[in-house]
PDB file of C-alpha atoms in Angstrom:
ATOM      1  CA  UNK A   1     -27.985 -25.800 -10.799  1.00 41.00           C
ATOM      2  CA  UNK A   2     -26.592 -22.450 -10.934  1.00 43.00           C
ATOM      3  CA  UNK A   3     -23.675 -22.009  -8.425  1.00 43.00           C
ATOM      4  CA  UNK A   4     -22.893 -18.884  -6.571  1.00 43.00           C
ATOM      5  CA  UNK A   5     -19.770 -16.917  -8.297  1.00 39.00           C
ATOM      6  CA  UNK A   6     -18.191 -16.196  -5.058  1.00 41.00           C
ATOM      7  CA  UNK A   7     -17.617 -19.647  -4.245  1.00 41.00           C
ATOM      8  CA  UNK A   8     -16.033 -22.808  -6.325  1.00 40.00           C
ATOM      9  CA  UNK A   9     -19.184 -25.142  -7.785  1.00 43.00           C
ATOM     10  CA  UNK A  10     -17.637 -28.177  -5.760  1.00 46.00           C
ATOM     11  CA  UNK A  11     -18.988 -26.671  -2.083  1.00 43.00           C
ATOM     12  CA  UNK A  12     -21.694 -24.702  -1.546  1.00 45.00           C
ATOM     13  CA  UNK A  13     -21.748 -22.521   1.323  1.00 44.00           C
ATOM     14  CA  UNK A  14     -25.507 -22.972   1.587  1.00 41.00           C
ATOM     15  CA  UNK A  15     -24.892 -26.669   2.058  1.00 44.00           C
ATOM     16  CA  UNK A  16     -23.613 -25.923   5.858  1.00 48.00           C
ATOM     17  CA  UNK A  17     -27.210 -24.354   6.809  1.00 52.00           C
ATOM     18  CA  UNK A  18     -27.887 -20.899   9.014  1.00 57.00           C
ATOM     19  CA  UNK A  19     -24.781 -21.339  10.016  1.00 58.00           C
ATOM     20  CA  UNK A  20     -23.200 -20.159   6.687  1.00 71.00           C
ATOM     21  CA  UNK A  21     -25.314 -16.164   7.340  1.00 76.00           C
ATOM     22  CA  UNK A  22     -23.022 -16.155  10.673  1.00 79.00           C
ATOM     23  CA  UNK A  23     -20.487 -16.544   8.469  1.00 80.00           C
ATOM     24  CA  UNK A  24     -21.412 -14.261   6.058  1.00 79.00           C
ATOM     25  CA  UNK A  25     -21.936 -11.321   8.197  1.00 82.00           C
ATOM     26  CA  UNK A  26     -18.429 -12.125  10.343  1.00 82.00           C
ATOM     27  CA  UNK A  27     -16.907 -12.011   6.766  1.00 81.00           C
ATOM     28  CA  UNK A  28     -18.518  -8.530   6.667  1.00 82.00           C
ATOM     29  CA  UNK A  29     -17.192  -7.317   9.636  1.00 86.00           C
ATOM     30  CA  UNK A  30     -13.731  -8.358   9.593  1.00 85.00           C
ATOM     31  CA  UNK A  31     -13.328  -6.528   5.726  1.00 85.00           C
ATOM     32  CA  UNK A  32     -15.278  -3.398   8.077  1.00 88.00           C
ATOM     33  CA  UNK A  33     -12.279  -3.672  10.725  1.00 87.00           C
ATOM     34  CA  UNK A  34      -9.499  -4.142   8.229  1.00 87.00           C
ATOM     35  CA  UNK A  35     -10.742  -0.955   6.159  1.00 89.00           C
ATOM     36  CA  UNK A  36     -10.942   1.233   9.498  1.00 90.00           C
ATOM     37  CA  UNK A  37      -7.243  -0.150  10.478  1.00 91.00           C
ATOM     38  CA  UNK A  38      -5.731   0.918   7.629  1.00 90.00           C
ATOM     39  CA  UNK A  39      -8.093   4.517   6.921  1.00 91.00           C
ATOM     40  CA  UNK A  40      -6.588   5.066  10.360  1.00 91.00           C
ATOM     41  CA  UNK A  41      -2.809   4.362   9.842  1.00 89.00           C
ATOM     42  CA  UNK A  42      -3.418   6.542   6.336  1.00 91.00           C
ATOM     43  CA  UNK A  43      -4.863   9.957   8.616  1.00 91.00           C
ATOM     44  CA  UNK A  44      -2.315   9.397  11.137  1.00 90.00           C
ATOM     45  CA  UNK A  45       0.346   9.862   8.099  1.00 88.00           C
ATOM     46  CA  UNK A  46      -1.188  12.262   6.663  1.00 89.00           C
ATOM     47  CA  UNK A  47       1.672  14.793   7.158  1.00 86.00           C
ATOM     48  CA  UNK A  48       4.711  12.385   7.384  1.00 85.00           C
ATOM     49  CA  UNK A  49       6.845  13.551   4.626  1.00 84.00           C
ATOM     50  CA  UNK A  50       6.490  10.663   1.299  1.00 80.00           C
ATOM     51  CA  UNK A  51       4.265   8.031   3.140  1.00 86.00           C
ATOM     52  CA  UNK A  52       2.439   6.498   0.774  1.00 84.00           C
ATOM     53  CA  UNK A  53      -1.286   5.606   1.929  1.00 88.00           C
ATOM     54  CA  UNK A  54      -2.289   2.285   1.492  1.00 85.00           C
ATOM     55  CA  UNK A  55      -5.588   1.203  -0.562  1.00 84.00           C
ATOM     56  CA  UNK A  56      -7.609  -1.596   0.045  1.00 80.00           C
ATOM     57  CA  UNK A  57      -9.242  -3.903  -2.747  1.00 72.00           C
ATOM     58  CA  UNK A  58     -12.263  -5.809  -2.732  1.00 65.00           C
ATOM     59  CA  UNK A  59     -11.590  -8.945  -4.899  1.00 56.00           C
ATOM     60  CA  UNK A  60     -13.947 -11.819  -5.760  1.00 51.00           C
ATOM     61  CA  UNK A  61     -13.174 -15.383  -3.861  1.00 48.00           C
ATOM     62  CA  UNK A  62     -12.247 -17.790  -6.729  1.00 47.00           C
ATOM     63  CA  UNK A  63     -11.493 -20.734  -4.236  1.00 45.00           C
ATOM     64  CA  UNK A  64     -12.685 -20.236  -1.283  1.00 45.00           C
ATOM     65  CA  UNK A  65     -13.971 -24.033   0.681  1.00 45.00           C
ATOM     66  CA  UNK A  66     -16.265 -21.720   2.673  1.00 47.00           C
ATOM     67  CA  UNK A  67     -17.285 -18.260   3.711  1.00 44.00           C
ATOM     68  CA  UNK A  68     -14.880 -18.320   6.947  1.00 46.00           C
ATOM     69  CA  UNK A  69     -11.969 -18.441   4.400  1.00 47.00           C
ATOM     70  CA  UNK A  70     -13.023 -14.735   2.244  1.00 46.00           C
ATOM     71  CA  UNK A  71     -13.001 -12.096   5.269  1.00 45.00           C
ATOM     72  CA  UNK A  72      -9.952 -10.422   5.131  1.00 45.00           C
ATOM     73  CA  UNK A  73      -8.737 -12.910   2.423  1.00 49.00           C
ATOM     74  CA  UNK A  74     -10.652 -11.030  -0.058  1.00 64.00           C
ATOM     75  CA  UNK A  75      -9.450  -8.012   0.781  1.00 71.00           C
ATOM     76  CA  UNK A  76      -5.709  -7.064  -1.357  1.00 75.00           C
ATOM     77  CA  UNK A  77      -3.776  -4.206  -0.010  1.00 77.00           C
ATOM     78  CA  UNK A  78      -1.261  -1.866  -2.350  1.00 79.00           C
ATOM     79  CA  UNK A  79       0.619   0.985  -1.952  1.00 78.00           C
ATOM     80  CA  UNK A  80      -0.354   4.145  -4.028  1.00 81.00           C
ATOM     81  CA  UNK A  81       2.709   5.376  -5.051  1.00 74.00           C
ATOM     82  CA  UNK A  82       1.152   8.361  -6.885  1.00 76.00           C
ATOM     83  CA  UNK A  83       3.437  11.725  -5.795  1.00 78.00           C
ATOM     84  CA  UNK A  84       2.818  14.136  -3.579  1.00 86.00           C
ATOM     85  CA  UNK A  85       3.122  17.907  -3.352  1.00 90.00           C
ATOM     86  CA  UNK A  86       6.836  19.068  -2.963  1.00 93.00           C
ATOM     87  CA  UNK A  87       7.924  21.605  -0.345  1.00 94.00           C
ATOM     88  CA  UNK A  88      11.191  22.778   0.475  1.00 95.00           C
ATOM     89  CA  UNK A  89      13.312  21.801   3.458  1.00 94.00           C
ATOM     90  CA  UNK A  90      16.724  23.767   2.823  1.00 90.00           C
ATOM     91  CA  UNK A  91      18.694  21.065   3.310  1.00 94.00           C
ATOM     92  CA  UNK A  92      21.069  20.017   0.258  1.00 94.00           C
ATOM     93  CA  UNK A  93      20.886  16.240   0.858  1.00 95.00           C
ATOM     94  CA  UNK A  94      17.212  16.159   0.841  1.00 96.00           C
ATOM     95  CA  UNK A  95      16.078  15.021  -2.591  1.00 96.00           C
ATOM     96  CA  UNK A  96      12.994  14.687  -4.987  1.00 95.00           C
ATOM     97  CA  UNK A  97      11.573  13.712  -8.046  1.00 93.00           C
ATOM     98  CA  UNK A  98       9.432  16.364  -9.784  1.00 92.00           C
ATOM     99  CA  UNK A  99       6.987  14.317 -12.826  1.00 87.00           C
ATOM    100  CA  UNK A 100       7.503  10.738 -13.173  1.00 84.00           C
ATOM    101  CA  UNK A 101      10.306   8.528 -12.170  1.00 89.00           C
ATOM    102  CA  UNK A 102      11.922   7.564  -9.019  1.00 91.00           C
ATOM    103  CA  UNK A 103      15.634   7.063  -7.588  1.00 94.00           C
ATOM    104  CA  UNK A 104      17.270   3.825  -7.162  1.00 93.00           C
ATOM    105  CA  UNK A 105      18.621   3.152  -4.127  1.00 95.00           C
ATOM    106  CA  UNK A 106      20.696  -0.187  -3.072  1.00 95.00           C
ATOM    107  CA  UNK A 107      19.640  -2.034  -0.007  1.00 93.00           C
ATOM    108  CA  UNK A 108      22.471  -4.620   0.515  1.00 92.00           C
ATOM    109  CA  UNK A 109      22.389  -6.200  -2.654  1.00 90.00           C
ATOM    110  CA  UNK A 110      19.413  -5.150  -3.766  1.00 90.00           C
ATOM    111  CA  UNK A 111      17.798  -2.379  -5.449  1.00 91.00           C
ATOM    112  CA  UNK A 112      14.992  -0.616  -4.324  1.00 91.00           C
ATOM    113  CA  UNK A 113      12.993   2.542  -5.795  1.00 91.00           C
ATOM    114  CA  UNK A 114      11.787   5.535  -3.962  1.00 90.00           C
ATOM    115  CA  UNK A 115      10.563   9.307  -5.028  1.00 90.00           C
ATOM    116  CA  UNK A 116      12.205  11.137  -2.236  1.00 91.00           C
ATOM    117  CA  UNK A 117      14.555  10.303   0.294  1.00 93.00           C
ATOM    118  CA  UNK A 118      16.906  12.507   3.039  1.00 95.00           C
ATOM    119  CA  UNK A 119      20.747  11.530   2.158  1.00 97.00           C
ATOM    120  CA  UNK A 120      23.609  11.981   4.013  1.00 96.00           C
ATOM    121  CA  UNK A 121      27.853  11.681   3.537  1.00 96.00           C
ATOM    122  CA  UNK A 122      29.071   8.186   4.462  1.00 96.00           C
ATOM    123  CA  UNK A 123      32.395   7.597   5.737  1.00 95.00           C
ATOM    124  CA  UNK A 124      33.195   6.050   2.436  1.00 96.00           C
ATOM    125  CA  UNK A 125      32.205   8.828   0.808  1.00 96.00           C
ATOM    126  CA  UNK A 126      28.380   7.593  -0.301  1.00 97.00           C
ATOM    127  CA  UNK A 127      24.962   8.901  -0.016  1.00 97.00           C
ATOM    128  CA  UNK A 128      23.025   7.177   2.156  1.00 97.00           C
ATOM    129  CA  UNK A 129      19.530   7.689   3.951  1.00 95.00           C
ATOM    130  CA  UNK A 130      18.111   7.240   7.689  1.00 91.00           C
ATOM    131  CA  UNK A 131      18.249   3.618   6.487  1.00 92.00           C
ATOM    132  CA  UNK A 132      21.672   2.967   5.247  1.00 95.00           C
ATOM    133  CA  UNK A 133      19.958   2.927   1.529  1.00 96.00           C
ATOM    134  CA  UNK A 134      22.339   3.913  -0.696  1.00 97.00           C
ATOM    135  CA  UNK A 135      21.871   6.809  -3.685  1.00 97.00           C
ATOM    136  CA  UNK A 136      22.800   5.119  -7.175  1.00 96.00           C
ATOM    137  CA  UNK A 137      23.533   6.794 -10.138  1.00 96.00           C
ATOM    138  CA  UNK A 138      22.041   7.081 -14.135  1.00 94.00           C
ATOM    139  CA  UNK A 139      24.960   4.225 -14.754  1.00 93.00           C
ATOM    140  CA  UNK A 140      23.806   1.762 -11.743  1.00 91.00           C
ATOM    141  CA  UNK A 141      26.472   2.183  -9.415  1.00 95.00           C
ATOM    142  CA  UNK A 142      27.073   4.237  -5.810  1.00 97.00           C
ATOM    143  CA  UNK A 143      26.561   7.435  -5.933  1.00 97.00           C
ATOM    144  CA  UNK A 144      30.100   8.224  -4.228  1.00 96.00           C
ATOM    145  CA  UNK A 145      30.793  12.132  -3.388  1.00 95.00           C
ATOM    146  CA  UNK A 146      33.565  14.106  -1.773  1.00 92.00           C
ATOM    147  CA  UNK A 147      33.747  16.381   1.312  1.00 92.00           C
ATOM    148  CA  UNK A 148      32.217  19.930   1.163  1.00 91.00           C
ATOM    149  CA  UNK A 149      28.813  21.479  -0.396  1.00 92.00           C
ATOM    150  CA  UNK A 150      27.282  19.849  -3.337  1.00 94.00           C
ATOM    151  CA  UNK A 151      24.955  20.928  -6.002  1.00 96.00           C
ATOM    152  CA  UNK A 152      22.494  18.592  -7.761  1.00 96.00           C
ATOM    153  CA  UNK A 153      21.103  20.079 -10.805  1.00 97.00           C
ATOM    154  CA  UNK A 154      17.288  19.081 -12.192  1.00 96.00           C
ATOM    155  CA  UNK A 155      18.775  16.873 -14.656  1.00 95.00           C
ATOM    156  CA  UNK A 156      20.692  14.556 -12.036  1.00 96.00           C
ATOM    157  CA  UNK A 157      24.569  16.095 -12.669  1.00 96.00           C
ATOM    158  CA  UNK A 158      26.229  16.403  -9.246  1.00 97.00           C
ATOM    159  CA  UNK A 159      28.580  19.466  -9.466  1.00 96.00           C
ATOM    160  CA  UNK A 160      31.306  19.464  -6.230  1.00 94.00           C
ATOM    161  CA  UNK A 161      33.697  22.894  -6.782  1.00 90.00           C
ATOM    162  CA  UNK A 162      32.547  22.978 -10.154  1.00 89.00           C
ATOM    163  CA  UNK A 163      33.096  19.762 -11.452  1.00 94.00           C
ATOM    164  CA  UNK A 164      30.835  17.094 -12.624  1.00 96.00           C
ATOM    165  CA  UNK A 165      31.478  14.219 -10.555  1.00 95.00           C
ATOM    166  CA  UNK A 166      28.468  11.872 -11.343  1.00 96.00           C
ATOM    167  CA  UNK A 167      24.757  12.192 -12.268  1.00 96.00           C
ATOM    168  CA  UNK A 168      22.050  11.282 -10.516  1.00 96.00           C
ATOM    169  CA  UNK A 169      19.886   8.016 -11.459  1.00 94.00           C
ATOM    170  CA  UNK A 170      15.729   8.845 -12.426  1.00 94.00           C
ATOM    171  CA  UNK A 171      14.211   6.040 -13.758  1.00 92.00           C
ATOM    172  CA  UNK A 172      10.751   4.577 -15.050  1.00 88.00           C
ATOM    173  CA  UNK A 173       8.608   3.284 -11.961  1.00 80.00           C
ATOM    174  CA  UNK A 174       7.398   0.555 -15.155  1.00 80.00           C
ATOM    175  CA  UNK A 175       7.995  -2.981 -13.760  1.00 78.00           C
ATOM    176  CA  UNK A 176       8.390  -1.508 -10.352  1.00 81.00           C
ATOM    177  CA  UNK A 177       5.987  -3.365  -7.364  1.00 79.00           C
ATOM    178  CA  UNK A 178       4.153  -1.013  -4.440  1.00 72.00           C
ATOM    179  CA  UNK A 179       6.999  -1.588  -2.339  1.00 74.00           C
ATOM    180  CA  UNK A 180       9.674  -0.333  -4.720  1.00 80.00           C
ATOM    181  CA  UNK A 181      10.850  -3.333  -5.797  1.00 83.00           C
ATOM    182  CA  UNK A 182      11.569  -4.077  -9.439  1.00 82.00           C
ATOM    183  CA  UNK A 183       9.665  -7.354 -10.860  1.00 80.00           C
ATOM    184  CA  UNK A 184      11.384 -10.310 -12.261  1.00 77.00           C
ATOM    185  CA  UNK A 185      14.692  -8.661 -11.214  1.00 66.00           C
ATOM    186  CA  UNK A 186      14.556  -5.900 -14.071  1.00 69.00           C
ATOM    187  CA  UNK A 187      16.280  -2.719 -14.125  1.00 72.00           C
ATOM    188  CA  UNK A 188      13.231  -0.033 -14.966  1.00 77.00           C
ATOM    189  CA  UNK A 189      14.473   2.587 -17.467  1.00 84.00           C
ATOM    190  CA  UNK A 190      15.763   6.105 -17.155  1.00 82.00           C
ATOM    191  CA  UNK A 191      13.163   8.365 -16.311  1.00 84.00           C
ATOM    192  CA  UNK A 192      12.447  12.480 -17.452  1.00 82.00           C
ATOM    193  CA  UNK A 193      11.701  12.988 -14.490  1.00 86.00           C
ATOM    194  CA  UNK A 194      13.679  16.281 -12.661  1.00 94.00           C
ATOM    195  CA  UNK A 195      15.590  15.991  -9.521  1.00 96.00           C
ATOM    196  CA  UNK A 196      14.640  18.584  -6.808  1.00 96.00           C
ATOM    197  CA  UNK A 197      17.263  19.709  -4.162  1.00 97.00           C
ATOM    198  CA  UNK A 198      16.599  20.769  -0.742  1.00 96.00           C
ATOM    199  CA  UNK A 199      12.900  19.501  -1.167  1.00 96.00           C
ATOM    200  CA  UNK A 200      11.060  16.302  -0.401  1.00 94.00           C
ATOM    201  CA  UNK A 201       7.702  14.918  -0.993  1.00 92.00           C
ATOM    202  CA  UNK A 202       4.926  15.372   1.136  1.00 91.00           C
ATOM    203  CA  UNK A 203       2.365  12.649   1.781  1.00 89.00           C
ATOM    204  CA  UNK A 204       0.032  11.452  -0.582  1.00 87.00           C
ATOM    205  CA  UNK A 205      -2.640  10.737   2.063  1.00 88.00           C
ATOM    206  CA  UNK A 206      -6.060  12.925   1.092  1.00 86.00           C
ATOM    207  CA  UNK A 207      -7.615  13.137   4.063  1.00 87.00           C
ATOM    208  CA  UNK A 208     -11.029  13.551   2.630  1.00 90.00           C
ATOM    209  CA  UNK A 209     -10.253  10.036   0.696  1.00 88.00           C
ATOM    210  CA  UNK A 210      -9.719   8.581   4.105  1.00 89.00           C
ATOM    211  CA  UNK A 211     -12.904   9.629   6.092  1.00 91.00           C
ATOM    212  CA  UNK A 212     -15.036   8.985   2.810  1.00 90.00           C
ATOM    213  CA  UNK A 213     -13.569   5.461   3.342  1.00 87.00           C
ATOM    214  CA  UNK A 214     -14.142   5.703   7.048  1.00 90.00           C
ATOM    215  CA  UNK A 215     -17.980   6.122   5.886  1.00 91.00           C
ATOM    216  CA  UNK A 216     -17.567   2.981   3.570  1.00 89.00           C
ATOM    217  CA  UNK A 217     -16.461   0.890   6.776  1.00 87.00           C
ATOM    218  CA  UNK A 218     -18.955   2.130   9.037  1.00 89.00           C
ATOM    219  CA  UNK A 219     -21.671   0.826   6.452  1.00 89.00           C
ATOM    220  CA  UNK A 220     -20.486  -2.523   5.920  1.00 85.00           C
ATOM    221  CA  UNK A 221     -20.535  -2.954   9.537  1.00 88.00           C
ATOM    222  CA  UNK A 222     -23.648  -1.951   9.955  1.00 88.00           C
ATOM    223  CA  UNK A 223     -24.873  -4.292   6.861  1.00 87.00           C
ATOM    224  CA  UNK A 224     -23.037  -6.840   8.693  1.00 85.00           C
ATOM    225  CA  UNK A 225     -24.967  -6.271  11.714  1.00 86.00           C
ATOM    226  CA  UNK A 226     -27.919  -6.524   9.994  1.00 87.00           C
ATOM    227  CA  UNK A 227     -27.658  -9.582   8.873  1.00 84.00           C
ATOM    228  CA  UNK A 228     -26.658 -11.394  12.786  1.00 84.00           C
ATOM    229  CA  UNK A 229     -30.404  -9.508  13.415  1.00 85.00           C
ATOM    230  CA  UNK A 230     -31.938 -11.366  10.264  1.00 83.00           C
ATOM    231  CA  UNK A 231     -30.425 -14.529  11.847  1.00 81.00           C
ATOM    232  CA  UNK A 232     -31.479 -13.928  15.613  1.00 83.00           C
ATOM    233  CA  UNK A 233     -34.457 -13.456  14.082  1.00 85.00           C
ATOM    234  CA  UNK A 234     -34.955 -16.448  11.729  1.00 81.00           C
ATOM    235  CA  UNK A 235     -33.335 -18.425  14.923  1.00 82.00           C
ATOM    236  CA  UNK A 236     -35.703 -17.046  17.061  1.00 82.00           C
ATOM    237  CA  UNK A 237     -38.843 -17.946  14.536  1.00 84.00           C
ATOM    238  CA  UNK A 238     -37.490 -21.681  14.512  1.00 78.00           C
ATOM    239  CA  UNK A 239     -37.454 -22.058  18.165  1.00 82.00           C
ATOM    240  CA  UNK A 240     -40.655 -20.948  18.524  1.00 82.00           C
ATOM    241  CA  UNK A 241     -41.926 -23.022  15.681  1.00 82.00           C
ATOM    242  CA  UNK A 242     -40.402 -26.307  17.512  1.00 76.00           C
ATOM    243  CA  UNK A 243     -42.316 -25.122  21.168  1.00 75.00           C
ATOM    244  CA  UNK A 244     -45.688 -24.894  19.216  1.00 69.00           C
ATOM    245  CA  UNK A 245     -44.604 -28.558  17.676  1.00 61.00           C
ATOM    246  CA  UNK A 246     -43.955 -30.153  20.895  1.00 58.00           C
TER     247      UNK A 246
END
């Protein structure tokens, strides 16, 4: 007997009779939802300076016990976090990367990688962002800075009345997850990547992208809703077949 790929050989959705089309086409509808949700939270980003959109995945059921288990469970989310254009703000503690790599940034005592970020002077003299994340530099400690302007050339050095006081950490987003996190606990690499002052990254959200997968949604709903016709159909055929019986 050949089994259905979707499904493990063991249990058949077939086995559980019309039933398993309701099933089916619910499946179909909740992946519909989930796409429009999140095509929706990408457009409404779409100028929030370095959001990065989210993309949905279909992925093939490998263990599923039946097809209420693979609607939105077949569906895997990531984050692309593919740049976006840079513009300039003006403001010295707004940062970028321009090419590959991203900054490190310590979140109690972790690290976490971004490609842009607005920093600001601590009281203990660090750079920190809107979320208390704080700047590292190329040697993997706090990026600590005196009092007074700043300049932050493209190669990382952070110059404060002419000195070089520290540099600037850009490193490899290799080994890196979609949330910035490193796998495993690794340190990525440094990075040639060039560090932009008084600019940050706009989003990556293409709004064309988002209503082409808008369109996408819309049609698997619509397939879904086909197939709850098929079965009021088919339903309606066997109840009809039983009057002429009796």
């Amino acid at each position: 007997m050949r089994h259905n790929s979707l499904v493990t050989p063991k249990r058949q959705p077939y086995d559980r009779g019309m039933g398993g089309i309701i099933e089916i086409a619910m499946a179909m509808l909740r992946q519909a939802e989930r796409r429009t949700e999140i095509a929706g939270q990408n457009i409404a980003n779409a100028t929030t300076p370095g959001f990065k959109r989210h993309l949905v995945y279909a992925q093939t059921a490998t263990a599923a016990e039946d097809f209420s288990d693979i609607g939105l469970s077949r569906l895997r989310e990531v984050r692309d976090r593919g740049g976006g254009k840079l513009f300039a703000t003006g403001n010295a503690g707004d940062l970028s990367v321009e090419g590959s790599g991203l900054f490190a940034v310590r979140d109690g005592d972790r690290l976490m990688f971004i490609r842009s970020g607005s920093f600001r002077r601590a009281d203990d003299g660090t750079m920190r962002d809107g979320q208390q994340h704080v700047l590292q530099t190329a040697e993997g400690t706090d990026l600590v800075v005196e009092t007074g302007a700043r300049t932050i050339r493209a190669d990382g050095i952070v110059l404060q009345s002419g000195r070089e006081i520290a540099r600037v950490g850009v490193f490899a987003a290799t080994g890196v997850d979609d949330q910035g996190i490193p796998r495993d606990g690794a340190r990525p690499e440094a990075a040639s990547g060039s560090v932009r002052q008084g600019m940050l990254e706009a989003s990556n959200v293409s709004t064309g992208d988002e209503m082409i997968a808008l369109m996408e949604a819309l049609r698997r709903a619509e397939s879904g809703q086909r197939v709850l016709q098929v079965y009021d159909a088919l339903m309606d055929r066997v109840l009809q077949t039983e009057r002429g019986v009796e």
